[in-house]
mmCIF file of C-alpha atoms and ligand atoms in Angstrom:
data_model
loop_
_atom_site.group_PDB
_atom_site.id
_atom_site.type_symbol
_atom_site.label_atom_id
_atom_site.label_comp_id
_atom_site.label_asym_id
_atom_site.label_seq_id
_atom_site.Cartn_x
_atom_site.Cartn_y
_atom_site.Cartn_z
ATOM 1 C CA UNK E 27 -2.278 19.430 -6.152
ATOM 2 C CA UNK E 28 -4.661 20.425 -8.964
ATOM 3 C CA UNK E 29 -3.335 23.983 -9.113
ATOM 4 C CA UNK E 30 0.172 22.650 -9.928
ATOM 5 C CA UNK E 31 -0.983 20.755 -13.022
ATOM 6 C CA UNK E 32 -0.624 22.122 -16.557
ATOM 7 C CA UNK E 33 -3.428 21.902 -19.131
ATOM 8 C CA UNK E 34 -2.136 18.645 -20.581
ATOM 9 C CA UNK E 35 -1.935 17.008 -17.140
ATOM 10 C CA UNK E 36 -5.457 18.162 -16.320
ATOM 11 C CA UNK E 37 -6.815 16.740 -19.542
ATOM 12 C CA UNK E 38 -5.114 13.441 -18.793
ATOM 13 C CA UNK E 39 -6.410 13.477 -15.198
ATOM 14 C CA UNK E 40 -10.008 14.153 -16.273
ATOM 15 C CA UNK E 41 -9.728 11.316 -18.788
ATOM 16 C CA UNK E 42 -8.363 8.712 -16.417
ATOM 17 C CA UNK E 43 -10.870 9.628 -13.690
ATOM 18 C CA UNK E 44 -13.713 9.191 -16.172
ATOM 19 C CA UNK E 45 -12.346 5.780 -17.178
ATOM 20 C CA UNK E 46 -11.910 4.696 -13.537
ATOM 21 C CA UNK E 47 -15.525 5.585 -12.820
ATOM 22 C CA UNK E 48 -16.854 3.613 -15.793
ATOM 23 C CA UNK E 49 -14.748 0.596 -14.851
ATOM 24 C CA UNK E 50 -15.531 0.710 -11.131
ATOM 25 C CA UNK E 51 -19.295 1.045 -11.669
ATOM 26 C CA UNK E 52 -19.563 -2.174 -13.677
ATOM 27 C CA UNK E 53 -16.908 -4.026 -11.706
ATOM 28 C CA UNK E 54 -18.649 -3.226 -8.412
ATOM 29 C CA UNK E 55 -21.863 -4.630 -9.869
ATOM 30 C CA UNK E 56 -20.078 -7.867 -10.813
ATOM 31 C CA UNK E 57 -17.806 -8.313 -7.784
ATOM 32 C CA UNK E 58 -20.025 -6.931 -5.023
ATOM 33 C CA UNK E 59 -18.855 -8.102 -1.613
ATOM 34 C CA UNK E 60 -16.607 -10.906 -2.815
ATOM 35 C CA UNK E 61 -12.960 -10.257 -1.934
ATOM 36 C CA UNK E 62 -10.903 -10.145 -5.144
ATOM 37 C CA UNK E 63 -7.149 -10.591 -5.591
ATOM 38 C CA UNK E 64 -5.986 -11.636 -9.089
ATOM 39 C CA UNK E 65 -8.429 -12.027 -12.003
ATOM 40 C CA UNK E 66 -8.551 -15.148 -14.177
ATOM 41 C CA UNK E 67 -9.219 -14.533 -17.882
ATOM 42 C CA UNK E 68 -10.372 -11.011 -17.112
ATOM 43 C CA UNK E 69 -12.763 -11.884 -14.298
ATOM 44 C CA UNK E 70 -12.426 -11.994 -10.513
ATOM 45 C CA UNK E 71 -13.600 -15.540 -9.828
ATOM 46 C CA UNK E 72 -11.862 -16.295 -6.543
ATOM 47 C CA UNK E 73 -13.376 -14.896 -3.341
ATOM 48 C CA UNK E 74 -10.678 -14.617 -0.669
ATOM 49 C CA UNK E 75 -13.418 -14.792 1.980
ATOM 50 C CA UNK E 76 -13.777 -18.436 0.911
ATOM 51 C CA UNK E 77 -10.157 -19.325 0.135
ATOM 52 C CA UNK E 78 -8.022 -17.276 2.576
ATOM 53 C CA UNK E 79 -9.705 -14.780 4.886
ATOM 54 C CA UNK E 80 -6.290 -13.920 6.387
ATOM 55 C CA UNK E 81 -4.714 -12.885 3.073
ATOM 56 C CA UNK E 82 -2.905 -9.570 3.441
ATOM 57 C CA UNK E 83 -4.563 -7.893 0.446
ATOM 58 C CA UNK E 84 -8.141 -8.439 1.658
ATOM 59 C CA UNK E 85 -8.568 -4.758 2.580
ATOM 60 C CA UNK E 86 -7.758 -3.285 -0.821
ATOM 61 C CA UNK E 87 -11.148 -3.926 -2.460
ATOM 62 C CA UNK E 88 -13.064 -2.166 0.362
ATOM 63 C CA UNK E 89 -10.355 0.522 0.225
ATOM 64 C CA UNK E 90 -11.111 1.096 -3.462
ATOM 65 C CA UNK E 91 -14.841 1.162 -2.705
ATOM 66 C CA UNK E 92 -14.471 3.695 0.114
ATOM 67 C CA UNK E 93 -12.245 5.916 -2.055
ATOM 68 C CA UNK E 94 -14.905 5.810 -4.790
ATOM 69 C CA UNK E 95 -17.704 6.433 -2.288
ATOM 70 C CA UNK E 96 -15.916 9.468 -0.893
ATOM 71 C CA UNK E 97 -15.151 10.914 -4.336
ATOM 72 C CA UNK E 98 -18.515 10.260 -5.997
ATOM 73 C CA UNK E 99 -21.011 10.037 -3.122
ATOM 74 C CA UNK E 100 -22.551 7.028 -4.933
ATOM 75 C CA UNK E 101 -24.220 4.563 -2.550
ATOM 76 C CA UNK E 102 -23.368 1.607 -4.811
ATOM 77 C CA UNK E 103 -19.856 1.562 -3.281
ATOM 78 C CA UNK E 104 -20.860 1.665 0.366
ATOM 79 C CA UNK E 105 -22.825 -1.562 0.839
ATOM 80 C CA UNK E 106 -20.217 -3.978 -0.551
ATOM 81 C CA UNK E 107 -17.481 -2.201 1.434
ATOM 82 C CA UNK E 108 -19.476 -2.686 4.652
ATOM 83 C CA UNK E 109 -20.184 -6.305 3.785
ATOM 84 C CA UNK E 110 -16.488 -7.106 3.187
ATOM 85 C CA UNK E 111 -15.666 -5.489 6.528
ATOM 86 C CA UNK E 112 -18.156 -7.815 8.232
ATOM 87 C CA UNK E 113 -16.658 -10.831 6.451
ATOM 88 C CA UNK E 114 -13.223 -9.909 7.788
ATOM 89 C CA UNK E 115 -14.542 -10.484 11.335
ATOM 90 C CA UNK E 116 -13.848 -14.185 10.718
ATOM 91 C CA UNK E 117 -10.129 -13.285 10.493
ATOM 92 C CA UNK E 118 -10.217 -11.252 13.715
ATOM 93 C CA UNK E 119 -11.977 -14.136 15.431
ATOM 94 C CA UNK E 120 -9.701 -16.843 14.036
ATOM 95 C CA UNK E 121 -6.611 -14.715 14.757
ATOM 96 C CA UNK E 122 -3.850 -17.260 14.162
ATOM 97 C CA UNK E 123 -3.542 -16.645 10.421
ATOM 98 C CA UNK E 124 -3.052 -12.914 10.936
ATOM 99 C CA UNK E 125 0.319 -11.190 10.968
ATOM 100 C CA UNK E 126 1.861 -7.701 10.642
ATOM 101 C CA UNK E 127 -0.348 -6.762 7.662
ATOM 102 C CA UNK E 128 -3.453 -6.099 9.758
ATOM 103 C CA UNK E 129 -2.995 -2.419 8.832
ATOM 104 C CA UNK E 130 -3.527 -3.167 5.141
ATOM 105 C CA UNK E 131 -6.602 -5.200 6.097
ATOM 106 C CA UNK E 132 -8.407 -2.908 8.563
ATOM 107 C CA UNK E 133 -7.234 0.611 7.703
ATOM 108 C CA UNK E 134 -8.850 0.247 4.274
ATOM 109 C CA UNK E 135 -12.015 -1.385 5.572
ATOM 110 C CA UNK E 136 -13.010 -0.564 9.161
ATOM 111 C CA UNK E 137 -10.963 2.587 9.760
ATOM 112 C CA UNK E 138 -11.978 4.025 6.381
ATOM 113 C CA UNK E 139 -15.611 3.295 7.254
ATOM 114 C CA UNK E 140 -15.226 4.913 10.679
ATOM 115 C CA UNK E 141 -13.603 7.998 9.173
ATOM 116 C CA UNK E 142 -16.449 8.424 6.690
ATOM 117 C CA UNK E 143 -19.490 7.335 8.682
ATOM 118 C CA UNK E 144 -18.444 7.420 12.346
ATOM 119 C CA UNK E 145 -19.545 3.759 12.758
ATOM 120 C CA UNK E 146 -18.679 2.704 16.308
ATOM 121 C CA UNK E 147 -18.532 -1.003 15.311
ATOM 122 C CA UNK E 148 -15.921 -0.090 12.675
ATOM 123 C CA UNK E 149 -13.917 1.896 15.229
ATOM 124 C CA UNK E 150 -13.877 -1.160 17.513
ATOM 125 C CA UNK E 151 -12.653 -3.372 14.666
ATOM 126 C CA UNK E 152 -9.878 -0.891 13.892
ATOM 127 C CA UNK E 153 -8.808 -0.752 17.543
ATOM 128 C CA UNK E 154 -8.934 -4.553 17.755
ATOM 129 C CA UNK E 155 -6.573 -4.806 14.767
ATOM 130 C CA UNK E 156 -4.269 -2.116 16.215
ATOM 131 C CA UNK E 157 -3.992 -4.077 19.459
ATOM 132 C CA UNK E 158 -3.053 -7.206 17.501
ATOM 133 C CA UNK E 159 -0.343 -5.224 15.702
ATOM 134 C CA UNK E 160 0.960 -3.720 18.950
ATOM 135 C CA UNK E 161 1.046 -7.251 20.410
ATOM 136 C CA UNK E 162 3.701 -8.176 17.844
ATOM 137 C CA UNK E 163 6.178 -5.681 19.297
ATOM 138 C CA UNK E 164 9.586 -7.060 20.296
ATOM 139 C CA UNK E 165 10.778 -4.934 23.260
ATOM 140 C CA UNK E 166 14.445 -6.021 22.975
ATOM 141 C CA UNK E 167 14.901 -5.205 19.289
ATOM 142 C CA UNK E 168 12.159 -2.502 19.422
ATOM 143 C CA UNK E 169 10.450 -3.620 16.225
ATOM 144 C CA UNK E 170 7.195 -5.246 15.099
ATOM 145 C CA UNK E 171 7.890 -8.800 14.070
ATOM 146 C CA UNK E 172 6.887 -9.956 10.605
ATOM 147 C CA UNK E 173 4.859 -13.056 9.749
ATOM 148 C CA UNK E 174 4.457 -16.063 12.087
ATOM 149 C CA UNK E 175 6.032 -19.434 12.873
ATOM 150 C CA UNK E 176 9.802 -19.186 13.269
ATOM 151 C CA UNK E 177 10.159 -15.610 11.927
ATOM 152 C CA UNK E 178 10.517 -14.401 15.503
ATOM 153 C CA UNK E 179 13.269 -11.848 14.802
ATOM 154 C CA UNK E 180 12.192 -10.692 11.328
ATOM 155 C CA UNK E 181 11.664 -7.022 10.533
ATOM 156 C CA UNK E 182 10.523 -6.136 7.007
ATOM 157 C CA UNK E 183 10.216 -2.934 5.014
ATOM 158 C CA UNK E 184 6.526 -3.537 4.104
ATOM 159 C CA UNK E 185 5.469 -3.085 7.725
ATOM 160 C CA UNK E 186 6.094 0.675 7.567
ATOM 161 C CA UNK E 187 2.745 0.834 5.784
ATOM 162 C CA UNK E 188 0.987 -0.758 8.756
ATOM 163 C CA UNK E 189 2.205 1.860 11.235
ATOM 164 C CA UNK E 190 -0.570 4.378 10.447
ATOM 165 C CA UNK E 191 -2.992 1.954 12.148
ATOM 166 C CA UNK E 192 -1.020 2.460 15.368
ATOM 167 C CA UNK E 193 -0.802 6.245 14.965
ATOM 168 C CA UNK E 194 -4.579 6.300 14.440
ATOM 169 C CA UNK E 195 -5.299 4.053 17.452
ATOM 170 C CA UNK E 196 -3.056 6.188 19.652
ATOM 171 C CA UNK E 197 -5.022 9.302 18.767
ATOM 172 C CA UNK E 198 -8.372 7.545 19.193
ATOM 173 C CA UNK E 199 -7.539 6.140 22.631
ATOM 174 C CA UNK E 200 -5.177 8.912 23.794
ATOM 175 C CA UNK E 201 -2.742 6.134 24.696
ATOM 176 C CA UNK E 202 0.861 7.018 23.737
ATOM 177 C CA UNK E 203 1.980 3.370 23.635
ATOM 178 C CA UNK E 204 0.634 2.888 20.111
ATOM 179 C CA UNK E 205 2.674 5.726 18.570
ATOM 180 C CA UNK E 206 5.694 4.778 20.722
ATOM 181 C CA UNK E 207 5.670 1.301 19.199
ATOM 182 C CA UNK E 208 5.270 2.750 15.699
ATOM 183 C CA UNK E 209 8.173 5.163 16.217
ATOM 184 C CA UNK E 210 10.388 2.399 17.608
ATOM 185 C CA UNK E 211 9.623 0.273 14.571
ATOM 186 C CA UNK E 212 10.259 3.146 12.124
ATOM 187 C CA UNK E 213 13.601 3.790 13.859
ATOM 188 C CA UNK E 214 14.507 0.100 13.678
ATOM 189 C CA UNK E 215 13.692 0.201 9.949
ATOM 190 C CA UNK E 216 15.943 3.258 9.554
ATOM 191 C CA UNK E 217 18.722 1.370 11.288
ATOM 192 C CA UNK E 218 18.444 -2.073 9.722
ATOM 193 C CA UNK E 219 16.539 -1.741 6.438
ATOM 194 C CA UNK E 220 17.425 1.593 4.817
ATOM 195 C CA UNK E 221 20.796 1.954 3.149
ATOM 196 C CA UNK E 222 22.662 5.273 2.901
ATOM 197 C CA UNK E 223 22.141 5.478 -0.898
ATOM 198 C CA UNK E 224 18.346 5.567 -0.493
ATOM 199 C CA UNK E 225 17.789 1.905 -1.338
ATOM 200 C CA UNK E 226 16.456 -0.585 1.182
ATOM 201 C CA UNK E 227 16.648 -4.255 2.007
ATOM 202 C CA UNK E 228 13.427 -6.246 2.272
ATOM 203 C CA UNK E 229 14.138 -8.321 5.385
ATOM 204 C CA UNK E 230 16.505 -8.068 8.318
ATOM 205 C CA UNK E 231 16.709 -11.037 10.668
ATOM 206 C CA UNK E 232 17.502 -9.938 14.205
ATOM 207 C CA UNK E 233 18.231 -11.976 17.293
ATOM 208 C CA UNK E 234 14.801 -11.843 19.000
ATOM 209 C CA UNK E 235 16.431 -11.826 22.461
ATOM 210 C CA UNK E 236 18.957 -9.038 21.869
ATOM 211 C CA UNK E 237 17.909 -7.245 18.685
ATOM 212 C CA UNK E 238 21.365 -7.822 17.153
ATOM 213 C CA UNK E 239 21.419 -7.966 13.353
ATOM 214 C CA UNK E 240 22.064 -11.500 12.055
ATOM 215 C CA UNK E 241 21.303 -11.478 8.335
ATOM 216 C CA UNK E 242 19.609 -9.558 5.470
ATOM 217 C CA UNK E 243 18.236 -12.072 2.928
ATOM 218 C CA UNK E 244 16.850 -11.024 -0.461
ATOM 219 C CA UNK E 245 13.208 -11.714 0.451
ATOM 220 C CA UNK E 246 10.846 -10.878 -2.420
ATOM 221 C CA UNK E 247 13.701 -9.266 -4.351
ATOM 222 C CA UNK E 248 16.404 -10.833 -6.549
ATOM 223 C CA UNK E 249 19.007 -11.656 -3.912
ATOM 224 C CA UNK E 250 20.674 -10.437 -0.722
ATOM 225 C CA UNK E 251 22.037 -6.946 -1.398
ATOM 226 C CA UNK E 252 19.556 -6.259 -4.198
ATOM 227 C CA UNK E 253 16.748 -3.713 -4.257
ATOM 228 C CA UNK E 254 13.168 -5.056 -4.600
ATOM 229 C CA UNK E 255 11.263 -2.205 -6.203
ATOM 230 C CA UNK E 256 7.995 -2.580 -4.269
ATOM 231 C CA UNK E 257 10.045 -2.610 -1.092
ATOM 232 C CA UNK E 258 11.550 0.727 -2.159
ATOM 233 C CA UNK E 259 8.006 2.033 -2.692
ATOM 234 C CA UNK E 260 6.940 0.839 0.780
ATOM 235 C CA UNK E 261 9.980 2.646 2.226
ATOM 236 C CA UNK E 262 9.289 5.848 0.283
ATOM 237 C CA UNK E 263 5.603 6.080 1.169
ATOM 238 C CA UNK E 264 5.927 4.504 4.628
ATOM 239 C CA UNK E 265 8.604 6.917 5.826
ATOM 240 C CA UNK E 266 6.622 9.878 4.467
ATOM 241 C CA UNK E 267 3.603 8.651 6.452
ATOM 242 C CA UNK E 268 5.602 8.318 9.664
ATOM 243 C CA UNK E 269 6.707 11.915 9.133
ATOM 244 C CA UNK E 270 3.093 13.009 8.600
ATOM 245 C CA UNK E 271 2.012 11.352 11.850
ATOM 246 C CA UNK E 272 4.966 12.357 14.041
ATOM 247 C CA UNK E 273 6.439 15.489 12.453
ATOM 248 C CA UNK E 274 9.916 13.907 12.838
ATOM 249 C CA UNK E 275 12.352 15.210 10.236
ATOM 250 C CA UNK E 276 14.416 11.992 10.100
ATOM 251 C CA UNK E 277 11.494 10.179 8.471
ATOM 252 C CA UNK E 278 11.002 12.950 5.914
ATOM 253 C CA UNK E 279 14.698 12.841 4.998
ATOM 254 C CA UNK E 280 14.566 9.040 4.706
ATOM 255 C CA UNK E 281 11.542 9.249 2.434
ATOM 256 C CA UNK E 282 13.289 11.836 0.255
ATOM 257 C CA UNK E 283 16.443 9.708 -0.070
ATOM 258 C CA UNK E 284 14.314 6.748 -1.103
ATOM 259 C CA UNK E 285 12.367 8.916 -3.541
ATOM 260 C CA UNK E 286 15.557 10.204 -5.187
ATOM 261 C CA UNK E 287 16.873 6.655 -5.534
ATOM 262 C CA UNK E 288 13.540 5.484 -6.975
ATOM 263 C CA UNK E 289 13.304 8.384 -9.434
ATOM 264 C CA UNK E 290 16.889 7.906 -10.616
ATOM 265 C CA UNK E 291 16.259 4.217 -11.274
ATOM 266 C CA UNK E 292 12.936 4.482 -13.083
ATOM 267 C CA UNK E 293 14.326 7.182 -15.376
ATOM 268 C CA UNK E 294 16.318 4.314 -16.913
ATOM 269 C CA UNK E 295 13.267 2.090 -17.479
ATOM 270 C CA UNK E 296 10.669 4.390 -19.004
ATOM 271 C CA UNK E 297 9.222 5.224 -15.560
ATOM 272 C CA UNK E 298 7.935 1.678 -15.033
ATOM 273 C CA UNK E 299 9.889 -0.175 -12.312
ATOM 274 C CA UNK E 300 11.627 -3.485 -12.923
ATOM 275 C CA UNK E 301 10.856 -6.017 -10.174
ATOM 276 C CA UNK E 302 14.248 -5.361 -8.634
ATOM 277 C CA UNK E 303 16.487 -2.403 -9.397
ATOM 278 C CA UNK E 304 19.608 -4.541 -8.915
ATOM 279 C CA UNK E 305 18.558 -7.644 -10.821
ATOM 280 C CA UNK E 306 20.274 -8.637 -14.089
ATOM 281 C CA UNK E 307 18.892 -6.847 -17.195
ATOM 282 C CA UNK E 308 17.475 -10.187 -18.399
ATOM 283 C CA UNK E 309 14.916 -11.550 -17.712
ATOM 284 C CA UNK E 310 13.359 -8.102 -17.631
ATOM 285 C CA UNK E 311 10.204 -8.510 -15.503
ATOM 286 C CA UNK E 312 8.387 -5.422 -14.272
ATOM 287 C CA UNK E 313 6.171 -4.579 -11.301
ATOM 288 C CA UNK E 314 3.635 -1.844 -11.974
ATOM 289 C CA UNK E 315 2.380 -2.069 -8.376
ATOM 290 C CA UNK E 316 5.733 -0.668 -7.202
ATOM 291 C CA UNK E 317 5.168 2.238 -9.591
ATOM 292 C CA UNK E 318 1.656 3.175 -8.485
ATOM 293 C CA UNK E 319 2.525 2.797 -4.784
ATOM 294 C CA UNK E 320 5.633 4.962 -5.243
ATOM 295 C CA UNK E 321 3.515 7.533 -7.110
ATOM 296 C CA UNK E 322 1.272 7.832 -4.032
ATOM 297 C CA UNK E 323 4.362 8.302 -1.854
ATOM 298 C CA UNK E 324 5.764 10.941 -4.212
ATOM 299 C CA UNK E 325 2.456 12.821 -4.132
ATOM 300 C CA UNK E 326 2.540 12.659 -0.331
ATOM 301 C CA UNK E 327 6.057 14.116 -0.397
ATOM 302 C CA UNK E 328 4.948 16.822 -2.842
ATOM 303 C CA UNK E 329 2.465 17.997 -0.193
ATOM 304 C CA UNK E 330 5.228 18.201 2.420
ATOM 305 C CA UNK E 331 7.718 20.392 0.541
ATOM 306 C CA UNK E 332 7.588 23.492 -1.618
ATOM 307 C CA UNK E 333 9.091 25.104 -4.720
ATOM 308 C CA UNK E 334 11.264 23.061 -7.065
ATOM 309 C CA UNK E 335 11.204 20.069 -4.752
ATOM 310 C CA UNK E 336 7.433 19.864 -4.986
ATOM 311 C CA UNK E 337 7.695 19.941 -8.766
ATOM 312 C CA UNK E 338 10.298 17.131 -8.676
ATOM 313 C CA UNK E 339 8.006 14.776 -6.761
ATOM 314 C CA UNK E 340 4.819 15.772 -8.573
ATOM 315 C CA UNK E 341 6.456 15.354 -11.986
ATOM 316 C CA UNK E 342 7.959 12.032 -10.885
ATOM 317 C CA UNK E 343 4.533 10.740 -9.850
ATOM 318 C CA UNK E 344 2.933 11.930 -13.087
ATOM 319 C CA UNK E 345 5.659 10.320 -15.203
ATOM 320 C CA UNK E 346 5.034 6.964 -13.508
ATOM 321 C CA UNK E 347 1.239 7.188 -13.645
ATOM 322 C CA UNK E 348 1.128 8.315 -17.263
ATOM 323 C CA UNK E 349 3.573 5.613 -18.382
ATOM 324 C CA UNK E 350 1.539 2.922 -16.603
ATOM 325 C CA UNK E 351 -1.732 4.303 -17.926
ATOM 326 C CA UNK E 352 -0.373 4.360 -21.460
ATOM 327 C CA UNK E 353 0.979 0.807 -21.565
ATOM 328 C CA UNK E 354 -0.442 -1.201 -18.677
ATOM 329 C CA UNK E 355 -4.084 -0.300 -18.050
ATOM 330 C CA UNK E 356 -7.094 -2.258 -19.253
ATOM 331 C CA UNK E 357 -10.132 0.020 -19.594
ATOM 332 C CA UNK E 358 -12.459 -2.571 -21.091
ATOM 333 C CA UNK E 359 -15.461 -2.558 -18.695
ATOM 334 C CA UNK E 360 -16.195 -6.181 -19.611
ATOM 335 C CA UNK E 361 -12.973 -7.221 -17.888
ATOM 336 C CA UNK E 362 -12.221 -6.945 -14.151
ATOM 337 C CA UNK E 363 -9.103 -5.071 -12.923
ATOM 338 C CA UNK E 364 -7.289 -2.095 -14.374
ATOM 339 C CA UNK E 365 -3.509 -2.175 -13.895
ATOM 340 C CA UNK E 366 -1.735 -5.133 -15.513
ATOM 341 C CA UNK E 367 1.852 -6.385 -14.998
ATOM 342 C CA UNK E 368 1.966 -6.417 -11.218
ATOM 343 C CA UNK E 369 4.434 -8.912 -9.741
ATOM 344 C CA UNK E 370 4.336 -10.405 -6.249
ATOM 345 C CA UNK E 371 8.013 -11.263 -5.927
ATOM 346 C CA UNK E 372 11.083 -11.701 -8.120
ATOM 347 C CA UNK E 373 11.352 -15.472 -7.884
ATOM 348 C CA UNK E 374 7.718 -16.292 -7.161
ATOM 349 C CA UNK E 375 5.810 -17.884 -10.011
ATOM 350 C CA UNK E 376 2.553 -18.549 -8.178
ATOM 351 C CA UNK E 377 0.383 -16.862 -10.767
ATOM 352 C CA UNK E 378 1.533 -13.448 -9.549
ATOM 353 C CA UNK E 379 4.134 -12.626 -12.215
ATOM 354 C CA UNK E 380 3.215 -9.662 -14.465
ATOM 355 C CA UNK E 381 -0.515 -9.943 -13.807
ATOM 356 C CA UNK E 382 -3.169 -7.543 -12.492
ATOM 357 C CA UNK E 383 -3.068 -7.552 -8.660
ATOM 358 C CA UNK E 384 -5.735 -5.812 -6.588
ATOM 359 C CA UNK E 385 -3.368 -3.413 -4.819
ATOM 360 C CA UNK E 386 -2.158 -2.040 -8.169
ATOM 361 C CA UNK E 387 -5.700 -0.796 -8.764
ATOM 362 C CA UNK E 388 -6.018 0.521 -5.213
ATOM 363 C CA UNK E 389 -2.886 2.669 -5.486
ATOM 364 C CA UNK E 390 -3.821 3.891 -8.978
ATOM 365 C CA UNK E 391 -7.188 5.133 -7.672
ATOM 366 C CA UNK E 392 -5.598 6.683 -4.597
ATOM 367 C CA UNK E 393 -2.983 8.461 -6.727
ATOM 368 C CA UNK E 394 -5.572 9.856 -9.150
ATOM 369 C CA UNK E 395 -7.716 11.098 -6.263
ATOM 370 C CA UNK E 396 -4.676 12.614 -4.566
ATOM 371 C CA UNK E 397 -4.013 14.584 -7.769
ATOM 372 C CA UNK E 398 -7.638 15.713 -7.773
ATOM 373 C CA UNK E 399 -7.469 16.652 -4.079
ATOM 374 C CA UNK E 400 -10.252 14.150 -3.293
ATOM 375 C CA UNK E 401 -8.449 11.174 -1.752
ATOM 376 C CA UNK E 402 -9.672 9.775 1.544
ATOM 377 C CA UNK E 403 -6.805 9.813 4.063
ATOM 378 C CA UNK E 404 -6.738 6.068 4.725
ATOM 379 C CA UNK E 405 -3.189 5.823 6.050
HETATM 380 N N1 LIG F 516 3.462 -8.105 1.815
HETATM 381 C C1 LIG F 516 3.547 -6.980 1.004
HETATM 382 C C2 LIG F 516 4.099 -7.187 -0.352
HETATM 383 O O1 LIG F 516 4.129 -8.273 -0.873
HETATM 384 O O2 LIG F 516 4.484 -6.218 -0.931
#
């Protein structure tokens, strides 16, 4: 992508990469192999290995470390990434707290490790996680069920991002069932979650015995019928990834529709997404994590098309990243975390409203390395 950037973009890219390196060096020293999520007063104090080993974001810190290791070759990033991966074995062993998000947890830890070092133990962990994900398949509705307990018929947009674990496992084992399940789920998402205008719903509740659609609640967005911005980002990037792994045009077209919808909406909010594109103007909460995730999806799309279309997606990604860097990044090396103003869900007020959240930093680093042509293919 570097050859498509103008001088001003390149200057900006060199600057932000330099700042990421400074921040990550000192933060890695402080955080080590603890598993961070949201900082308190500028420091990651909580270790998710102690408080919730099943938490869906537990792979993002090792994902950041592996991206940094790949880009810099610095050993300082490797040891804590390996140690976090070992800690996550407690989640594989305990099993019952795990759900659909095992892709987020083991793609960024074990599979990343395997891709970079060839570790056979890491490969086994990745395959173990892929089998857990495949075990959640509902053969009547042909989808991967979300969460646990009574969510038996729930399909959610986020899970598109877990499908690359299945595509990877299918290639590793030469067993077509993994990709078949992923394709069925992506098709079910096309049918039940993506709307014709390029927006998407967060959750569809299906009858688990027949696969019939029952209801589409608002989930982490504002309300039923609204448009949770991180969900749109999951759809944009997730559909692009299913296209990358299968070559199927319907996923590329779905990703493009979602991208056009996303770009049209953020043009009205200074390129930083509100939490929900169909929420009332006030209160005006934002979610930077939707922005950085969408930027990664747009850069993926830019690699898949040519000419003016490529420019559209590249420029869209740069507009988002530069707006977030300008107003919502903390480069003080004394403080942990980079991207501020991430929001977990529209109505949630569990300390995850307009705060730094670990996946915001992961997607920022991935996006910057994609622009530099140095990103590790984690998905
Ligand atoms: N579970 C993914 C999300 O909150 O976006």
